[in-house]
XYZ file of C-alpha atoms in Angstrom:
383
model
C -10.413 50.307 -164.222
C -11.742 49.606 -161.072
C -10.069 50.561 -157.896
C -9.374 47.821 -155.367
C -10.535 47.723 -151.646
C -8.723 44.261 -150.326
C -8.554 42.428 -147.413
C -5.732 41.904 -144.971
C -5.519 38.471 -143.693
C -4.026 38.934 -139.958
C -1.927 35.259 -140.250
C 0.344 34.704 -136.669
C 3.148 34.571 -138.387
C 2.744 38.269 -139.910
C 4.454 41.261 -139.546
C 2.869 44.044 -137.345
C 4.656 46.986 -139.459
C 5.880 45.823 -143.195
C 2.132 46.561 -144.855
C 1.233 49.750 -142.405
C 4.397 51.269 -143.242
C 4.276 50.691 -146.817
C 0.346 51.866 -146.764
C 1.284 55.101 -144.989
C -1.179 53.727 -141.986
C -0.672 52.862 -138.014
C 0.187 50.024 -137.251
C -2.514 48.269 -135.173
C -0.288 46.243 -133.303
C -1.794 42.573 -134.683
C 0.029 41.223 -137.355
C -0.675 41.879 -141.014
C 0.843 38.731 -143.038
C -1.315 39.232 -146.285
C -3.118 41.081 -148.431
C -4.553 39.845 -151.381
C -5.962 41.204 -154.150
C -7.827 39.285 -156.626
C -11.221 37.522 -156.985
C -10.199 34.402 -154.807
C -13.639 33.418 -152.819
C -11.402 33.336 -149.377
C -11.218 36.976 -149.458
C -12.398 38.760 -153.147
C -11.301 42.350 -153.806
C -14.100 45.249 -153.336
C -15.026 47.705 -156.099
C -17.239 50.167 -156.704
C -19.391 47.177 -158.665
C -19.241 44.431 -156.021
C -16.614 41.934 -154.972
C -14.444 41.503 -157.918
C -15.489 37.745 -158.098
C -19.095 39.232 -158.396
C -17.520 41.078 -161.574
C -15.797 38.654 -162.962
C -19.062 36.229 -162.735
C -21.501 38.710 -164.378
C -19.575 38.936 -167.559
C -16.187 36.619 -167.442
C -15.643 37.468 -171.406
C -15.809 40.817 -171.075
C -13.448 40.985 -168.200
C -11.458 38.467 -168.802
C -11.253 38.592 -172.373
C -12.244 35.806 -175.104
C -9.184 34.082 -174.921
C -8.435 33.831 -170.884
C -12.233 32.741 -170.494
C -11.253 30.115 -173.249
C -7.877 28.967 -171.881
C -8.350 29.312 -168.106
C -12.316 29.494 -167.509
C -14.348 32.194 -166.318
C -12.565 33.086 -163.419
C -9.275 35.183 -162.937
C -6.805 32.524 -163.404
C -4.313 34.624 -160.624
C -4.095 35.845 -156.958
C -1.737 39.152 -155.750
C -0.720 39.536 -152.908
C 1.542 41.858 -150.390
C 3.216 39.098 -148.061
C 4.955 40.804 -145.097
C 6.696 37.893 -143.005
C 7.467 38.657 -139.289
C 8.224 34.982 -138.505
C 8.318 31.581 -140.334
C 5.630 30.666 -142.308
C 5.004 26.550 -142.137
C 7.371 24.513 -144.477
C 5.076 23.383 -147.328
C 4.669 22.367 -151.022
C 2.097 22.336 -153.332
C 0.821 19.654 -156.097
C 1.069 19.514 -159.686
C -2.482 19.971 -161.912
C -2.857 16.241 -162.193
C -2.042 15.394 -158.656
C -4.197 18.487 -157.471
C -7.413 17.018 -159.251
C -6.598 13.177 -158.508
C -6.049 14.495 -154.308
C -9.287 17.156 -154.819
C -11.270 14.180 -156.524
C -10.280 11.373 -153.933
C -11.292 13.564 -150.817
C -14.803 14.880 -152.118
C -15.050 10.898 -152.905
C -14.514 10.146 -149.381
C -16.711 13.371 -148.607
C -13.951 14.939 -146.468
C -15.677 18.277 -145.572
C -14.036 21.595 -147.671
C -13.223 22.945 -143.727
C -12.378 19.905 -142.196
C -8.647 20.276 -140.416
C -7.138 17.105 -142.408
C -8.171 18.048 -145.947
C -5.577 18.387 -148.113
C -7.203 19.658 -151.408
C -9.641 22.561 -151.148
C -9.881 22.936 -154.929
C -8.560 20.914 -158.104
C -5.916 23.203 -159.073
C -1.996 23.231 -159.115
C -0.704 26.411 -157.035
C 3.033 27.287 -158.329
C 4.342 31.014 -157.138
C 6.507 33.578 -156.794
C 7.289 35.796 -154.562
C 9.412 39.187 -155.414
C 11.017 41.015 -152.608
C 10.867 44.546 -152.106
C 12.622 44.360 -148.694
C 15.471 41.958 -147.762
C 13.736 38.534 -147.882
C 14.755 35.684 -146.266
C 13.224 32.179 -147.178
C 14.231 28.705 -148.220
C 14.002 26.824 -151.365
C 14.322 23.565 -152.459
C 16.912 20.769 -151.158
C 20.357 21.337 -150.793
C 22.858 18.912 -151.811
C 22.636 15.914 -149.684
C 26.104 15.716 -149.107
C 26.329 19.804 -148.233
C 23.715 19.215 -145.568
C 25.507 15.951 -144.135
C 28.396 18.271 -143.278
C 26.214 20.946 -141.770
C 24.570 18.364 -139.410
C 27.814 16.773 -138.499
C 29.235 20.201 -137.984
C 26.821 20.287 -134.704
C 28.652 17.913 -132.652
C 25.157 16.065 -132.124
C 24.730 12.454 -131.641
C 21.661 11.400 -132.355
C 21.582 13.352 -135.918
C 24.459 10.980 -136.641
C 21.988 8.638 -138.349
C 20.819 11.534 -140.687
C 24.808 12.370 -141.325
C 25.210 8.915 -142.583
C 22.014 8.515 -144.527
C 22.969 11.462 -146.002
C 26.477 10.488 -147.247
C 25.446 6.671 -147.895
C 22.474 6.875 -150.606
C 22.045 8.656 -154.098
C 20.859 11.982 -153.981
C 16.856 11.212 -154.215
C 17.143 8.283 -151.834
C 18.940 10.082 -149.166
C 16.441 13.157 -149.216
C 13.398 11.091 -149.369
C 14.821 8.162 -146.361
C 16.181 11.740 -143.991
C 12.908 13.462 -144.932
C 10.478 10.453 -143.621
C 12.706 9.534 -140.711
C 12.365 12.925 -139.429
C 8.650 12.995 -139.213
C 7.924 9.572 -138.710
C 10.313 9.925 -135.609
C 8.876 9.382 -131.884
C 8.193 13.022 -130.751
C 9.030 13.035 -127.531
C 12.626 11.825 -128.672
C 12.680 14.385 -131.721
C 11.472 17.346 -129.515
C 14.733 16.548 -127.761
C 17.237 16.375 -130.644
C 15.259 19.762 -131.864
C 16.595 21.745 -128.739
C 19.881 20.316 -128.637
C 20.094 21.397 -132.452
C 18.406 24.680 -131.776
C 21.174 25.218 -128.806
C 24.322 24.354 -130.906
C 22.819 26.441 -133.932
C 22.365 29.502 -131.570
C 26.013 28.992 -129.801
C 27.419 28.297 -133.639
C 25.869 31.044 -135.621
C 27.079 31.997 -139.393
C 25.068 29.349 -141.691
C 23.633 27.488 -138.518
C 21.764 31.281 -137.581
C 18.795 31.205 -139.963
C 17.718 27.591 -138.033
C 18.316 29.101 -134.809
C 15.810 31.799 -135.634
C 13.371 29.160 -136.956
C 13.504 27.128 -133.911
C 13.034 30.222 -131.511
C 9.739 30.281 -133.197
C 8.829 26.537 -133.080
C 10.670 25.333 -129.998
C 10.683 21.328 -130.355
C 8.919 21.578 -133.702
C 10.706 18.129 -136.652
C 10.041 21.085 -139.065
C 13.358 22.675 -137.941
C 15.348 19.871 -138.816
C 13.340 19.280 -142.344
C 14.134 23.125 -142.698
C 17.886 22.242 -142.544
C 17.431 20.176 -145.854
C 17.031 23.427 -147.678
C 18.603 25.937 -149.662
C 18.185 28.865 -147.259
C 17.930 32.084 -150.005
C 18.299 35.775 -148.988
C 16.701 37.919 -151.800
C 17.813 41.509 -152.619
C 14.896 44.233 -153.218
C 13.926 43.149 -156.987
C 15.507 39.658 -156.405
C 12.552 36.919 -156.991
C 11.734 33.167 -156.247
C 9.793 31.060 -158.445
C 8.217 27.710 -156.291
C 7.125 24.854 -158.872
C 5.149 21.891 -157.892
C 7.218 19.454 -155.464
C 9.376 22.086 -154.334
C 9.709 22.217 -149.997
C 9.928 25.997 -149.606
C 8.819 28.894 -146.629
C 9.515 32.549 -145.924
C 11.161 33.576 -143.121
C 11.424 37.005 -142.847
C 10.514 40.247 -145.397
C 7.979 41.979 -147.470
C 7.393 40.827 -151.161
C 4.874 41.053 -153.840
C 3.907 37.392 -154.181
C 1.450 35.962 -157.257
C 0.135 32.189 -157.400
C -1.969 30.381 -159.456
C -5.837 30.882 -157.701
C -5.891 28.244 -155.264
C -5.388 27.041 -151.732
C -3.720 23.630 -152.023
C -1.262 23.185 -149.222
C 0.781 20.240 -148.123
C 2.591 20.913 -144.625
C 5.963 19.233 -143.562
C 6.518 21.278 -140.440
C 6.792 24.689 -138.441
C 2.717 24.521 -137.623
C -0.035 23.267 -135.354
C -1.915 22.208 -138.471
C -2.096 18.784 -139.883
C 0.633 17.196 -141.535
C -0.056 14.501 -143.726
C 3.082 12.612 -143.735
C 1.950 9.602 -147.010
C 0.777 12.367 -149.017
C 3.256 15.001 -148.749
C 5.892 12.192 -149.855
C 3.758 11.659 -152.601
C 4.203 15.309 -153.564
C 7.528 16.134 -152.939
C 10.357 16.504 -155.583
C 13.516 14.799 -154.199
C 15.858 16.718 -156.008
C 18.675 19.059 -154.963
C 19.928 22.031 -156.670
C 20.458 25.647 -156.836
C 17.324 27.830 -156.192
C 17.534 30.057 -158.914
C 17.011 33.287 -158.226
C 15.471 35.244 -160.711
C 16.015 39.141 -162.056
C 13.856 40.711 -164.352
C 14.361 41.196 -167.788
C 13.727 44.784 -169.150
C 11.844 45.254 -172.862
C 12.407 48.394 -174.664
C 9.082 49.861 -173.483
C 10.297 49.704 -169.874
C 8.811 46.993 -168.792
C 11.034 44.695 -166.519
C 9.426 40.624 -166.563
C 9.756 37.907 -164.182
C 9.867 34.710 -166.322
C 8.345 31.732 -165.416
C 6.731 28.263 -167.071
C 3.719 29.646 -165.856
C 0.352 30.321 -168.121
C -1.789 31.471 -165.115
C 0.117 34.322 -164.245
C 2.914 37.205 -165.585
C 4.326 39.141 -162.957
C 6.302 42.174 -164.229
C 7.194 45.900 -163.261
C 7.739 49.316 -164.458
C 10.246 51.544 -162.851
C 8.658 55.026 -163.804
C 11.116 57.878 -163.326
C 9.721 61.659 -163.315
C 9.194 63.133 -166.747
C 8.908 59.492 -168.092
C 5.572 60.410 -169.898
C 2.598 58.177 -170.491
C 2.983 54.227 -170.708
C 0.391 52.237 -172.455
C -0.310 48.710 -170.852
C -3.484 47.806 -172.713
C -3.512 44.258 -172.921
C -6.318 41.753 -174.408
C -6.111 39.876 -170.825
C -7.437 41.344 -167.428
C -4.783 42.769 -165.054
C -4.088 44.089 -161.824
C -1.588 46.970 -161.538
C -0.150 47.352 -157.714
C 1.944 50.924 -156.865
C 4.830 49.744 -154.440
C 6.761 53.125 -154.322
C 6.092 56.761 -155.330
C 3.035 57.968 -156.963
C 1.673 56.663 -160.003
C -1.572 57.508 -162.089
C -3.484 54.697 -163.559
C -6.417 56.095 -165.377
C -8.472 58.280 -163.666
C -7.135 57.034 -160.232
C -3.564 58.081 -158.339
C -2.205 54.963 -156.671
C -0.113 55.331 -153.548
C 2.089 52.854 -152.466
C 0.348 49.708 -151.636
C -3.136 50.893 -153.793
C -4.127 48.630 -156.938
C -6.891 48.866 -159.946
C -8.159 45.952 -161.766
C -7.927 46.591 -165.438
C -10.618 44.503 -167.575
C -9.308 43.039 -170.493
C -9.000 45.408 -173.836
C -9.714 48.071 -171.962
C -7.164 51.426 -172.009
C -4.570 51.058 -169.216
C -2.251 54.261 -169.214
C 0.305 54.743 -166.489
C 2.780 57.694 -165.461
C 4.123 59.145 -162.718
C 7.467 59.164 -160.318
C 7.101 55.449 -158.707
C 7.139 51.956 -159.277
C 4.209 49.800 -160.313
C 3.777 45.637 -160.539
C 1.401 44.475 -163.365
C 0.091 40.911 -162.966
C -1.441 39.155 -165.774
C -2.102 36.036 -167.275
C -0.060 34.321 -170.100
C -1.721 33.548 -173.506
């Protein structure tokens, strides 16, 4: 197995302290948002044999296993991250596989440069993802029932919100959500900025259920995404709890440290809370206008101590082992590629001793024995 040297991405929303604290390093004073573990071309992990992308490219069948290479192609199908949010991320959705292929082919046909600020589809893959909290973790996930959102907005007592309240109460669920989100994103910018400013002040004054949106508005004053965020369920995860974000589900992470895994893609359609491009027509094509419970996931334990976060996705499978002192050696060998990440204590993986935040890549069928006193997450694929 290969010890991984991973890149930390300094996105502006990142916490300045969460990842350094986990790694036991001194903060730099700059945001440290995501640590990437995998073979994504944007920041592939480094090994003693070259980057992980180069290692996989040199012999996909050996590194990934014949079945994984046949099913997903000659690339590592998932990307594992440590994600540390110190401020809200952009409100966003991801396409399904068909939408991603269509969108990518369309932009390629129109010769939209891959690095263009208005480009939506960087690849032809979907991007389902799972976030598992390491600390208390706040986020937004999926639409709240329209009637509940109407009550929330009505409680602010703001005249300019009345049309949205009426729409949410007068239409069927999917039509109500579509009409209100469309109205928010296409409103006159100056009028919307005034409404958001007034909304933010009211949320700050009232607190309680309004407090998360006051905090969002503090980071993004006047942004229409503040109102769009109020259409969504606010979720607070406790350590060990997780959220699965499927195609078309609007979401945003607000604060906290977690382990995130996703299909190996960079396709994002933004709804707000960002200075980046918002393609409203394409966004409305991708969003699933369905209200519902966000569905907090808790791991399902197996007899060998593996705790699995069950999702309907084949490109990734996330689980963890909480190893008490003296629990002996656990054999994690699989016919699929794995990344093992320590998040607490000290774990020995083969010849490597892993402290929190340290990880290894295990090629398919290579012996993977772990022991120690700590927590290790296992990322692999489902065949």
